[in-house]
PDB file of C-alpha atoms in Angstrom:
ATOM      1  CA  MET A   1     -12.989 -20.163 -34.465  1.00 45.00           C
ATOM      2  CA  GLY A   2     -12.591 -20.857 -30.764  1.00 47.00           C
ATOM      3  CA  ARG A   3     -12.342 -18.183 -28.128  1.00 52.00           C
ATOM      4  CA  PRO A   4      -8.824 -16.826 -27.384  1.00 49.00           C
ATOM      5  CA  ARG A   5      -7.215 -18.370 -24.313  1.00 50.00           C
ATOM      6  CA  THR A   6      -6.375 -14.921 -22.941  1.00 48.00           C
ATOM      7  CA  PRO A   7      -9.283 -12.453 -22.935  1.00 55.00           C
ATOM      8  CA  LEU A   8      -8.619  -9.413 -25.074  1.00 72.00           C
ATOM      9  CA  LEU A   9      -9.966  -7.113 -22.403  1.00 87.00           C
ATOM     10  CA  ASP A  10     -10.456  -7.144 -18.645  1.00 91.00           C
ATOM     11  CA  ARG A  11     -10.271  -4.693 -15.752  1.00 93.00           C
ATOM     12  CA  GLN A  12      -6.647  -5.569 -14.999  1.00 94.00           C
ATOM     13  CA  ARG A  13      -5.468  -4.775 -18.516  1.00 95.00           C
ATOM     14  CA  ILE A  14      -7.526  -1.590 -18.599  1.00 96.00           C
ATOM     15  CA  THR A  15      -6.009  -0.460 -15.289  1.00 96.00           C
ATOM     16  CA  THR A  16      -2.470  -1.299 -16.379  1.00 96.00           C
ATOM     17  CA  THR A  17      -2.912   0.607 -19.634  1.00 97.00           C
ATOM     18  CA  ALA A  18      -4.481   3.605 -17.912  1.00 97.00           C
ATOM     19  CA  LEU A  19      -1.601   3.743 -15.442  1.00 97.00           C
ATOM     20  CA  GLU A  20       0.918   3.563 -18.265  1.00 97.00           C
ATOM     21  CA  LEU A  21      -0.775   6.542 -19.911  1.00 97.00           C
ATOM     22  CA  VAL A  22      -0.851   8.496 -16.641  1.00 97.00           C
ATOM     23  CA  ASP A  23       2.828   7.757 -16.001  1.00 97.00           C
ATOM     24  CA  GLU A  24       3.614   9.028 -19.484  1.00 96.00           C
ATOM     25  CA  GLN A  25       1.388  12.090 -19.754  1.00 96.00           C
ATOM     26  CA  GLY A  26      -0.350  12.707 -16.426  1.00 95.00           C
ATOM     27  CA  ASP A  27      -3.830  11.721 -17.586  1.00 96.00           C
ATOM     28  CA  PHE A  28      -5.738   9.269 -19.746  1.00 96.00           C
ATOM     29  CA  SER A  29      -8.834   9.029 -21.858  1.00 95.00           C
ATOM     30  CA  VAL A  30     -10.986   5.996 -22.543  1.00 95.00           C
ATOM     31  CA  PRO A  31     -10.387   6.257 -26.330  1.00 95.00           C
ATOM     32  CA  GLN A  32      -6.626   6.267 -25.668  1.00 96.00           C
ATOM     33  CA  ILE A  33      -6.939   3.103 -23.605  1.00 96.00           C
ATOM     34  CA  ALA A  34      -8.998   1.468 -26.339  1.00 94.00           C
ATOM     35  CA  ARG A  35      -6.496   2.379 -29.056  1.00 94.00           C
ATOM     36  CA  ARG A  36      -3.570   1.054 -27.065  1.00 94.00           C
ATOM     37  CA  LEU A  37      -5.392  -2.217 -26.392  1.00 93.00           C
ATOM     38  CA  GLY A  38      -6.617  -2.500 -29.968  1.00 92.00           C
ATOM     39  CA  VAL A  39     -10.321  -2.540 -29.135  1.00 92.00           C
ATOM     40  CA  GLN A  40     -13.329  -0.309 -29.621  1.00 92.00           C
ATOM     41  CA  THR A  41     -13.982   2.396 -27.034  1.00 93.00           C
ATOM     42  CA  GLY A  42     -17.380   0.908 -26.286  1.00 92.00           C
ATOM     43  CA  SER A  43     -15.733  -2.386 -25.347  1.00 92.00           C
ATOM     44  CA  VAL A  44     -13.825  -0.677 -22.536  1.00 94.00           C
ATOM     45  CA  TYR A  45     -17.061   0.664 -21.081  1.00 92.00           C
ATOM     46  CA  HIS A  46     -18.411  -2.890 -20.841  1.00 91.00           C
ATOM     47  CA  HIS A  47     -15.792  -3.615 -18.165  1.00 93.00           C
ATOM     48  CA  VAL A  48     -15.649  -0.393 -16.139  1.00 93.00           C
ATOM     49  CA  ASP A  49     -17.977   2.235 -14.700  1.00 89.00           C
ATOM     50  CA  GLY A  50     -16.845   5.038 -16.986  1.00 91.00           C
ATOM     51  CA  ARG A  51     -13.858   7.289 -16.459  1.00 93.00           C
ATOM     52  CA  ASP A  52     -14.549   7.627 -12.730  1.00 93.00           C
ATOM     53  CA  GLY A  53     -14.479   3.867 -12.417  1.00 94.00           C
ATOM     54  CA  ILE A  54     -11.068   3.733 -14.076  1.00 96.00           C
ATOM     55  CA  VAL A  55      -9.763   6.430 -11.727  1.00 95.00           C
ATOM     56  CA  GLU A  56     -10.807   4.277  -8.778  1.00 95.00           C
ATOM     57  CA  LEU A  57      -9.133   1.246 -10.324  1.00 95.00           C
ATOM     58  CA  LEU A  58      -5.976   3.351 -10.638  1.00 96.00           C
ATOM     59  CA  ARG A  59      -6.284   4.382  -6.991  1.00 95.00           C
ATOM     60  CA  GLU A  60      -6.569   0.761  -5.926  1.00 95.00           C
ATOM     61  CA  ARG A  61      -3.617  -0.231  -8.105  1.00 96.00           C
ATOM     62  CA  VAL A  62      -1.322   2.438  -6.674  1.00 95.00           C
ATOM     63  CA  ALA A  63      -2.568   1.791  -3.128  1.00 94.00           C
ATOM     64  CA  GLU A  64      -1.774  -1.929  -3.436  1.00 94.00           C
ATOM     65  CA  SER A  65       1.822  -1.004  -2.635  1.00 94.00           C
ATOM     66  CA  ILE A  66       0.880   0.685   0.656  1.00 95.00           C
ATOM     67  CA  ASP A  67       1.440  -1.647   3.589  1.00 93.00           C
ATOM     68  CA  SER A  68      -1.908  -1.574   5.395  1.00 86.00           C
ATOM     69  CA  GLY A  69      -0.402  -3.823   8.064  1.00 92.00           C
ATOM     70  CA  THR A  70       1.325  -0.754   9.462  1.00 95.00           C
ATOM     71  CA  LEU A  71      -2.079   0.297  10.853  1.00 94.00           C
ATOM     72  CA  ALA A  72      -2.658  -2.919  12.800  1.00 91.00           C
ATOM     73  CA  PRO A  73      -4.608  -2.503  16.072  1.00 90.00           C
ATOM     74  CA  GLY A  74      -2.571  -2.314  19.241  1.00 89.00           C
ATOM     75  CA  ARG A  75       0.466  -0.673  17.680  1.00 91.00           C
ATOM     76  CA  PRO A  76       1.539   2.731  19.095  1.00 95.00           C
ATOM     77  CA  TRP A  77      -0.293   5.305  17.000  1.00 97.00           C
ATOM     78  CA  ASP A  78       2.752   7.424  16.212  1.00 97.00           C
ATOM     79  CA  ALA A  79       4.865   4.455  15.142  1.00 97.00           C
ATOM     80  CA  ALA A  80       1.955   3.199  13.014  1.00 97.00           C
ATOM     81  CA  LEU A  81       1.459   6.555  11.298  1.00 97.00           C
ATOM     82  CA  THR A  82       5.195   6.874  10.677  1.00 97.00           C
ATOM     83  CA  ALA A  83       5.376   3.472   8.974  1.00 97.00           C
ATOM     84  CA  TRP A  84       2.157   4.125   7.028  1.00 97.00           C
ATOM     85  CA  ALA A  85       3.431   7.513   5.861  1.00 97.00           C
ATOM     86  CA  ARG A  86       6.676   6.044   4.549  1.00 96.00           C
ATOM     87  CA  SER A  87       4.902   3.221   2.737  1.00 96.00           C
ATOM     88  CA  TYR A  88       2.240   5.612   1.377  1.00 96.00           C
ATOM     89  CA  ARG A  89       4.929   7.981   0.103  1.00 96.00           C
ATOM     90  CA  ALA A  90       6.861   5.194  -1.630  1.00 96.00           C
ATOM     91  CA  ALA A  91       3.716   3.952  -3.390  1.00 96.00           C
ATOM     92  CA  PHE A  92       2.863   7.365  -4.826  1.00 96.00           C
ATOM     93  CA  ALA A  93       6.469   8.307  -5.544  1.00 95.00           C
ATOM     94  CA  ALA A  94       6.461   5.425  -8.034  1.00 96.00           C
ATOM     95  CA  HIS A  95       3.648   7.189  -9.928  1.00 96.00           C
ATOM     96  CA  PRO A  96       3.975  10.923  -9.212  1.00 95.00           C
ATOM     97  CA  LYS A  97       1.945  11.987 -12.244  1.00 96.00           C
ATOM     98  CA  ALA A  98      -1.035  10.133 -10.799  1.00 96.00           C
ATOM     99  CA  ILE A  99      -1.112  12.350  -7.699  1.00 96.00           C
ATOM    100  CA  PRO A 100      -2.982  15.340  -9.227  1.00 94.00           C
ATOM    101  CA  LEU A 101      -5.484  12.992 -10.859  1.00 94.00           C
ATOM    102  CA  LEU A 102      -6.219  10.994  -7.712  1.00 94.00           C
ATOM    103  CA  THR A 103      -6.231  13.895  -5.254  1.00 91.00           C
ATOM    104  CA  THR A 104      -8.893  15.770  -7.232  1.00 91.00           C
ATOM    105  CA  SER A 105     -11.317  12.837  -7.295  1.00 91.00           C
ATOM    106  CA  PRO A 106     -13.344  11.561  -4.292  1.00 92.00           C
ATOM    107  CA  VAL A 107     -12.161   8.267  -2.819  1.00 92.00           C
ATOM    108  CA  ARG A 108     -14.624   5.433  -3.439  1.00 91.00           C
ATOM    109  CA  ALA A 109     -12.486   2.312  -3.798  1.00 90.00           C
ATOM    110  CA  PRO A 110     -13.394  -0.121  -0.975  1.00 90.00           C
ATOM    111  CA  ARG A 111      -9.854  -1.392  -0.414  1.00 89.00           C
ATOM    112  CA  VAL A 112      -8.572   2.160  -0.097  1.00 92.00           C
ATOM    113  CA  LEU A 113     -11.419   3.172   2.206  1.00 95.00           C
ATOM    114  CA  ASP A 114     -10.462   0.226   4.403  1.00 94.00           C
ATOM    115  CA  GLN A 115      -7.063   1.810   5.045  1.00 94.00           C
ATOM    116  CA  TYR A 116      -8.751   5.017   6.168  1.00 96.00           C
ATOM    117  CA  GLU A 117     -11.036   2.976   8.413  1.00 96.00           C
ATOM    118  CA  ARG A 118      -7.963   1.469  10.057  1.00 96.00           C
ATOM    119  CA  ALA A 119      -6.314   4.860  10.455  1.00 97.00           C
ATOM    120  CA  VAL A 120      -9.439   6.343  12.038  1.00 97.00           C
ATOM    121  CA  ALA A 121      -9.762   3.403  14.446  1.00 96.00           C
ATOM    122  CA  LEU A 122      -6.095   3.731  15.380  1.00 97.00           C
ATOM    123  CA  LEU A 123      -6.380   7.430  16.230  1.00 97.00           C
ATOM    124  CA  LEU A 124      -9.619   7.021  18.158  1.00 97.00           C
ATOM    125  CA  ALA A 125      -8.079   4.204  20.177  1.00 96.00           C
ATOM    126  CA  ALA A 126      -5.111   6.462  20.929  1.00 96.00           C
ATOM    127  CA  GLY A 127      -7.479   9.051  22.395  1.00 96.00           C
ATOM    128  CA  PHE A 128      -7.797  11.650  19.640  1.00 97.00           C
ATOM    129  CA  ALA A 129     -11.078  13.565  19.667  1.00 97.00           C
ATOM    130  CA  LEU A 130     -13.390  12.585  16.830  1.00 97.00           C
ATOM    131  CA  PRO A 131     -13.393  16.088  15.211  1.00 97.00           C
ATOM    132  CA  ASP A 132      -9.583  16.010  15.094  1.00 98.00           C
ATOM    133  CA  VAL A 133      -9.194  12.595  13.466  1.00 98.00           C
ATOM    134  CA  MET A 134      -9.743  13.504   9.803  1.00 98.00           C
ATOM    135  CA  PRO A 135      -7.671  16.731  10.015  1.00 97.00           C
ATOM    136  CA  VAL A 136      -4.789  14.635  11.370  1.00 98.00           C
ATOM    137  CA  ILE A 137      -5.121  12.081   8.573  1.00 98.00           C
ATOM    138  CA  THR A 138      -5.523  14.763   5.896  1.00 97.00           C
ATOM    139  CA  GLY A 139      -2.550  16.692   7.230  1.00 97.00           C
ATOM    140  CA  LEU A 140      -0.411  13.573   7.055  1.00 97.00           C
ATOM    141  CA  GLU A 141      -1.582  12.926   3.501  1.00 96.00           C
ATOM    142  CA  ASN A 142      -0.696  16.468   2.456  1.00 96.00           C
ATOM    143  CA  LEU A 143       2.792  15.944   3.805  1.00 97.00           C
ATOM    144  CA  VAL A 144       3.177  12.524   2.177  1.00 97.00           C
ATOM    145  CA  LEU A 145       1.878  13.462  -1.269  1.00 96.00           C
ATOM    146  CA  GLY A 146       3.832  16.701  -1.397  1.00 95.00           C
ATOM    147  CA  SER A 147       6.961  14.787  -0.526  1.00 96.00           C
ATOM    148  CA  ALA A 148       6.194  12.115  -3.137  1.00 95.00           C
ATOM    149  CA  LEU A 149       6.071  14.873  -5.748  1.00 94.00           C
ATOM    150  CA  ASP A 150       9.320  16.288  -4.393  1.00 91.00           C
ATOM    151  CA  LEU A 151      11.008  12.935  -4.961  1.00 89.00           C
ATOM    152  CA  ALA A 152      10.211  13.300  -8.661  1.00 87.00           C
ATOM    153  CA  ALA A 153      11.730  16.792  -8.771  1.00 83.00           C
ATOM    154  CA  PRO A 154      15.361  17.537  -9.653  1.00 79.00           C
ATOM    155  CA  GLU A 155      17.836  17.260  -6.806  1.00 77.00           C
ATOM    156  CA  THR A 156      18.651  20.928  -7.347  1.00 78.00           C
ATOM    157  CA  MET A 157      15.503  23.025  -7.569  1.00 80.00           C
ATOM    158  CA  TRP A 158      17.143  26.462  -7.427  1.00 83.00           C
ATOM    159  CA  VAL A 159      19.366  27.624 -10.284  1.00 85.00           C
ATOM    160  CA  LEU A 160      21.339  30.747  -9.483  1.00 88.00           C
ATOM    161  CA  THR A 161      22.574  32.648 -12.507  1.00 85.00           C
ATOM    162  CA  ASP A 162      24.076  35.353 -10.333  1.00 85.00           C
ATOM    163  CA  GLU A 163      25.098  34.172  -6.857  1.00 80.00           C
ATOM    164  CA  THR A 164      26.057  37.695  -5.839  1.00 83.00           C
ATOM    165  CA  ALA A 165      22.377  38.707  -6.028  1.00 86.00           C
ATOM    166  CA  THR A 166      21.358  36.012  -3.519  1.00 90.00           C
ATOM    167  CA  PRO A 167      24.488  35.273  -1.462  1.00 91.00           C
ATOM    168  CA  ARG A 168      22.691  33.733   1.542  1.00 91.00           C
ATOM    169  CA  LEU A 169      20.690  31.414  -0.698  1.00 91.00           C
ATOM    170  CA  ALA A 170      23.883  30.412  -2.502  1.00 90.00           C
ATOM    171  CA  GLU A 171      25.523  29.525   0.826  1.00 91.00           C
ATOM    172  CA  ALA A 172      22.529  27.552   1.999  1.00 91.00           C
ATOM    173  CA  LEU A 173      22.325  25.584  -1.238  1.00 89.00           C
ATOM    174  CA  ALA A 174      26.024  24.807  -1.133  1.00 89.00           C
ATOM    175  CA  ALA A 175      25.601  23.382   2.369  1.00 90.00           C
ATOM    176  CA  VAL A 176      22.819  20.947   1.450  1.00 84.00           C
ATOM    177  CA  PRO A 177      24.046  17.333   1.254  1.00 80.00           C
ATOM    178  CA  ARG A 178      22.622  14.796  -1.176  1.00 82.00           C
ATOM    179  CA  GLY A 179      19.147  13.533  -0.381  1.00 84.00           C
ATOM    180  CA  ARG A 180      17.410  16.880   0.021  1.00 86.00           C
ATOM    181  CA  ALA A 181      13.941  15.387  -0.435  1.00 90.00           C
ATOM    182  CA  GLU A 182      14.517  12.651   2.152  1.00 92.00           C
ATOM    183  CA  GLN A 183      15.782  15.132   4.733  1.00 92.00           C
ATOM    184  CA  ALA A 184      12.867  17.468   4.134  1.00 93.00           C
ATOM    185  CA  PHE A 185      10.371  14.614   4.482  1.00 96.00           C
ATOM    186  CA  GLU A 186      11.847  13.367   7.752  1.00 95.00           C
ATOM    187  CA  LEU A 187      11.931  16.903   9.154  1.00 96.00           C
ATOM    188  CA  ALA A 188       8.296  17.535   8.213  1.00 97.00           C
ATOM    189  CA  LEU A 189       7.167  14.141   9.520  1.00 97.00           C
ATOM    190  CA  LYS A 190       8.839  14.694  12.889  1.00 97.00           C
ATOM    191  CA  GLY A 191       7.261  18.129  13.159  1.00 98.00           C
ATOM    192  CA  PHE A 192       3.842  16.754  12.250  1.00 98.00           C
ATOM    193  CA  LEU A 193       4.051  13.973  14.822  1.00 98.00           C
ATOM    194  CA  ALA A 194       5.276  16.365  17.507  1.00 98.00           C
ATOM    195  CA  HIS A 195       2.262  18.583  16.925  1.00 97.00           C
ATOM    196  CA  ALA A 196      -0.090  15.584  16.960  1.00 97.00           C
ATOM    197  CA  ARG A 197       1.383  14.489  20.295  1.00 97.00           C
ATOM    198  CA  GLU A 198       0.777  17.984  21.652  1.00 97.00           C
ATOM    199  CA  MET A 199      -2.842  17.770  20.503  1.00 96.00           C
ATOM    200  CA  LEU A 200      -3.272  14.486  22.308  1.00 95.00           C
ATOM    201  CA  ALA A 201      -1.667  15.787  25.494  1.00 95.00           C
ATOM    202  CA  ALA A 202      -3.848  18.901  25.459  1.00 95.00           C
ATOM    203  CA  TYR A 203      -6.993  16.807  25.947  1.00 92.00           C
ATOM    204  CA  ASP A 204      -5.850  16.000  29.490  1.00 83.00           C
ATOM    205  CA  ALA A 205      -4.621  19.497  30.320  1.00 74.00           C
TER     206      ALA A 205
END
């Protein structure tokens, strides 16, 4: 018999299957991937560098949706970070169950590291001190990923069974318009950028 026209197994199919499992249950195992693809577990290992390798493939897959062009040289740093944050958030909001998995594993994927390289270069060019660069980037990531998780949460996160016990909270909740998560993200992003601008200005003080 001749070889099948479409390979039974490759890194793309493994990544797609792993992401499907993560979207469904928040994690994956190599045997689960093998069962879903109808192959032996050992066959999966022929294409990837173990579980850690699959995690990095997942990171690259999710990060493909982040517009790295937002970090182009010469763009104002705050406008660049704003656009990057929004694109970053949208990419992870599409796969919120992947966030705990990816944030507890060191970043090794070259294409993802390239985005960090661009972000570092952007902040250094803007005048940020080298020791402050990674705290700024990490702080922005914390904001973005927390907000991506919030997008997956119910619109109403507080259920009051007795409004008389928490009257102020009841009033505040009643006053919130639709789009709570979007408003919270924009508020946090503006506050973050304002603080970063203050950091930058303090270097010349």
